[in-house]
mmCIF file of C-alpha atoms in Angstrom:
data_model
loop_
_atom_site.group_PDB
_atom_site.id
_atom_site.type_symbol
_atom_site.label_atom_id
_atom_site.label_comp_id
_atom_site.label_asym_id
_atom_site.label_seq_id
_atom_site.Cartn_x
_atom_site.Cartn_y
_atom_site.Cartn_z
ATOM 1 C CA MET K 1 39.130 4.600 -11.702
ATOM 2 C CA SER K 2 36.587 1.247 -11.587
ATOM 3 C CA HIS K 3 32.613 2.251 -12.001
ATOM 4 C CA ALA K 4 30.412 -0.352 -10.446
ATOM 5 C CA GLY K 5 26.176 0.290 -10.743
ATOM 6 C CA GLY K 6 27.233 3.157 -11.799
ATOM 7 C CA ALA K 7 28.846 4.589 -8.401
ATOM 8 C CA SER K 8 32.700 4.928 -9.020
ATOM 9 C CA VAL K 9 35.638 3.601 -6.944
ATOM 10 C CA ASP K 10 39.487 4.249 -6.941
ATOM 11 C CA LEU K 11 40.887 1.278 -7.217
ATOM 12 C CA SER K 12 44.412 3.220 -8.035
ATOM 13 C CA PRO K 13 47.249 0.820 -6.446
ATOM 14 C CA ARG K 14 48.526 4.501 -4.408
ATOM 15 C CA GLU K 15 45.671 5.532 -2.947
ATOM 16 C CA THR K 16 45.724 1.018 -1.767
ATOM 17 C CA GLY K 17 48.645 0.440 -1.046
ATOM 18 C CA LEU K 18 48.051 -2.428 -3.497
ATOM 19 C CA PHE K 19 52.790 -2.522 -4.448
ATOM 20 C CA GLU K 20 53.794 -2.159 -0.715
ATOM 21 C CA LEU K 21 52.270 -5.430 0.350
ATOM 22 C CA VAL K 22 53.412 -7.465 -2.882
ATOM 23 C CA PRO K 23 57.005 -6.854 -3.541
ATOM 24 C CA ASP K 24 57.789 -10.830 -3.678
ATOM 25 C CA ALA K 25 55.623 -10.808 -6.451
ATOM 26 C CA VAL K 26 56.756 -7.946 -8.605
ATOM 27 C CA ASN K 27 59.640 -9.292 -8.233
ATOM 28 C CA VAL K 28 58.556 -12.838 -10.242
ATOM 29 C CA GLN K 29 55.721 -11.069 -12.287
ATOM 30 C CA GLY K 30 56.259 -7.604 -12.235
ATOM 31 C CA GLY K 31 57.956 -5.115 -15.606
ATOM 32 C CA VAL K 32 59.554 -8.623 -16.641
ATOM 33 C CA ILE K 33 60.495 -7.911 -20.237
ATOM 34 C CA ALA K 34 62.988 -10.260 -21.951
ATOM 35 C CA GLU K 35 67.168 -9.572 -21.725
ATOM 36 C CA ASP K 36 66.486 -9.043 -24.851
ATOM 37 C CA VAL K 37 64.661 -6.674 -24.952
ATOM 38 C CA ARG K 38 66.032 -5.386 -21.925
ATOM 39 C CA ARG K 39 68.822 -5.440 -22.931
ATOM 40 C CA HIS K 40 67.814 -3.242 -26.831
ATOM 41 C CA ALA K 41 65.580 -1.353 -24.548
ATOM 42 C CA ALA K 42 68.443 0.058 -22.377
ATOM 43 C CA HIS K 43 70.936 0.641 -25.260
ATOM 44 C CA GLU K 44 67.962 3.259 -27.146
ATOM 45 C CA ALA K 45 67.771 5.101 -23.250
ATOM 46 C CA THR K 46 71.152 5.881 -23.489
ATOM 47 C CA GLY K 47 72.783 6.542 -26.808
ATOM 48 C CA ARG K 48 73.946 2.624 -27.144
ATOM 49 C CA ARG K 49 76.340 3.872 -24.541
ATOM 50 C CA THR K 50 77.504 2.542 -21.087
ATOM 51 C CA HIS K 51 78.946 4.451 -18.672
ATOM 52 C CA HIS K 52 75.819 6.540 -19.155
ATOM 53 C CA ARG K 53 73.301 8.583 -15.911
ATOM 54 C CA LEU K 54 69.532 6.976 -16.846
ATOM 55 C CA LEU K 55 66.779 7.959 -14.685
ATOM 56 C CA ASP K 56 64.485 4.768 -13.441
ATOM 57 C CA LEU K 57 60.541 6.005 -13.188
ATOM 58 C CA ALA K 58 58.263 3.955 -10.844
ATOM 59 C CA ALA K 59 61.528 1.237 -10.377
ATOM 60 C CA GLY K 60 59.213 -1.031 -8.307
ATOM 61 C CA THR K 61 62.138 -3.583 -7.194
ATOM 62 C CA GLY K 62 64.722 -3.908 -9.660
ATOM 63 C CA LEU K 63 64.073 -5.856 -12.569
ATOM 64 C CA ASP K 64 65.479 -2.534 -15.145
ATOM 65 C CA SER K 65 67.388 -0.982 -12.983
ATOM 66 C CA THR K 66 70.248 -3.998 -11.282
ATOM 67 C CA PHE K 67 69.910 -4.819 -15.029
ATOM 68 C CA LEU K 68 71.007 -1.633 -16.564
ATOM 69 C CA ALA K 69 73.775 -0.577 -13.586
ATOM 70 C CA SER K 70 74.719 -4.435 -14.605
ATOM 71 C CA LEU K 71 75.755 -2.940 -17.646
ATOM 72 C CA GLY K 72 77.866 -0.028 -16.282
ATOM 73 C CA ILE K 73 74.956 2.557 -16.303
ATOM 74 C CA ARG K 74 74.943 4.408 -14.011
ATOM 75 C CA VAL K 75 71.705 4.143 -12.304
ATOM 76 C CA ILE K 76 69.203 6.612 -10.196
ATOM 77 C CA ALA K 77 65.651 4.569 -9.617
ATOM 78 C CA LEU K 78 62.755 6.348 -7.717
ATOM 79 C CA ASP K 79 59.187 4.441 -7.031
ATOM 80 C CA ALA K 80 56.892 5.964 -4.537
ATOM 81 C CA SER K 81 56.870 2.172 -1.950
ATOM 82 C CA PRO K 82 59.714 1.984 0.645
ATOM 83 C CA ALA K 83 59.018 -2.065 0.717
ATOM 84 C CA MET K 84 59.516 -2.148 -3.371
ATOM 85 C CA MET K 85 62.905 0.302 -2.993
ATOM 86 C CA LYS K 86 63.955 -1.448 0.366
ATOM 87 C CA GLU K 87 64.137 -4.493 -2.056
ATOM 88 C CA LEU K 88 65.870 -3.116 -5.203
ATOM 89 C CA GLU K 89 68.203 -1.479 -2.915
ATOM 90 C CA ARG K 90 68.840 -5.829 -1.491
ATOM 91 C CA LYS K 91 68.919 -7.092 -5.058
ATOM 92 C CA ALA K 92 71.388 -4.330 -6.095
ATOM 93 C CA ARG K 93 73.412 -5.351 -2.013
ATOM 94 C CA VAL K 94 73.846 -8.515 -3.447
ATOM 95 C CA GLN K 95 74.747 -8.588 -6.600
ATOM 96 C CA GLY K 96 77.091 -5.636 -6.069
ATOM 97 C CA LEU K 97 75.372 -2.919 -7.526
ATOM 98 C CA VAL K 98 76.092 0.734 -7.005
ATOM 99 C CA ILE K 99 71.293 2.713 -7.645
ATOM 100 C CA ASP K 100 71.209 5.478 -5.757
ATOM 101 C CA THR K 101 67.299 4.982 -5.347
ATOM 102 C CA HIS K 102 64.641 7.515 -4.413
ATOM 103 C CA VAL K 103 61.219 6.541 -2.365
ATOM 104 C CA LEU K 104 58.620 9.029 -3.947
ATOM 105 C CA GLN K 105 55.757 9.775 -6.029
ATOM 106 C CA ILE K 106 56.589 10.114 -9.588
ATOM 107 C CA GLU K 107 55.121 13.872 -9.755
ATOM 108 C CA GLU K 108 57.995 14.932 -6.907
ATOM 109 C CA LEU K 109 60.651 14.400 -9.484
ATOM 110 C CA ARG K 110 62.277 18.002 -9.489
ATOM 111 C CA THR K 111 62.695 18.126 -5.213
ATOM 112 C CA VAL K 112 65.789 15.302 -6.960
ATOM 113 C CA GLY K 113 67.218 18.064 -8.290
ATOM 114 C CA LEU K 114 68.516 15.870 -10.941
ATOM 115 C CA SER K 115 69.550 17.511 -14.928
ATOM 116 C CA ASN K 116 71.750 17.189 -17.480
ATOM 117 C CA LEU K 117 70.248 12.376 -17.526
ATOM 118 C CA ASP K 118 71.146 10.537 -20.524
ATOM 119 C CA GLY K 119 67.926 9.049 -20.660
ATOM 120 C CA ALA K 120 65.036 8.132 -18.887
ATOM 121 C CA ILE K 121 62.986 4.154 -18.638
ATOM 122 C CA ALA K 122 59.312 4.242 -17.021
ATOM 123 C CA LYS K 123 56.963 0.511 -17.075
ATOM 124 C CA PHE K 124 53.237 1.680 -18.981
ATOM 125 C CA GLY K 125 51.992 0.359 -14.985
ATOM 126 C CA GLY K 126 54.258 2.598 -13.616
ATOM 127 C CA LEU K 127 52.800 6.329 -15.723
ATOM 128 C CA ASN K 128 49.566 4.829 -14.514
ATOM 129 C CA THR K 129 49.714 6.184 -11.547
ATOM 130 C CA VAL K 130 50.564 9.410 -12.418
ATOM 131 C CA HIS K 131 48.091 12.067 -12.421
ATOM 132 C CA GLY K 132 49.206 15.659 -14.613
ATOM 133 C CA MET K 133 51.157 13.902 -17.191
ATOM 134 C CA SER K 134 52.055 17.335 -19.157
ATOM 135 C CA ALA K 135 53.411 18.322 -16.164
ATOM 136 C CA LEU K 136 55.832 15.183 -15.598
ATOM 137 C CA ALA K 137 56.450 15.868 -19.249
ATOM 138 C CA ALA K 138 57.991 19.080 -18.952
ATOM 139 C CA GLU K 139 60.212 17.868 -15.949
ATOM 140 C CA LEU K 140 61.509 14.861 -17.602
ATOM 141 C CA SER K 141 62.430 17.467 -20.480
ATOM 142 C CA ARG K 142 63.956 19.904 -18.025
ATOM 143 C CA CYS K 143 65.454 16.833 -16.813
ATOM 144 C CA LEU K 144 67.457 14.687 -20.134
ATOM 145 C CA LYS K 145 70.055 16.581 -22.247
ATOM 146 C CA PRO K 146 69.336 17.330 -26.029
ATOM 147 C CA ASN K 147 68.601 14.288 -27.501
ATOM 148 C CA GLY K 148 68.098 12.554 -24.107
ATOM 149 C CA ARG K 149 65.907 9.874 -25.151
ATOM 150 C CA LEU K 150 62.856 8.376 -23.243
ATOM 151 C CA ILE K 151 61.470 4.607 -23.232
ATOM 152 C CA ILE K 152 58.118 3.022 -22.268
ATOM 153 C CA HIS K 153 57.546 -0.133 -22.052
ATOM 154 C CA ALA K 154 54.983 -2.990 -20.819
#
């Protein structure tokens, strides 16, 4: 929410469709973390074991999803942007990776019917668009195994 001259203007990416316009820019900048940090986050989210199931919330163009899948982690990626998911699917195909993708708002996570996940990963930017963090926390608690991990990064 931005305030200009006393007026309230909603400039959230969801409202502006920003992420539909810039998937190539996101490939270069958005969600990029150093490989060693990404590897550490992957190990923390899965209890340091591969071949586990991990949810990537607001996956964007798949920077984290493709990296995690390349480690042998079974990734379920979701994003509200069809353009971002299309790019993620293209990257996965080029790299020979299998990633389960869903185009939906984070708040619609329940509709996917996930359970027994080893972990979840999310970027602060993607969580910034969520209306109702308490409901998301409850749904993640339901989806994750006992002692499942949630990693949130920049």
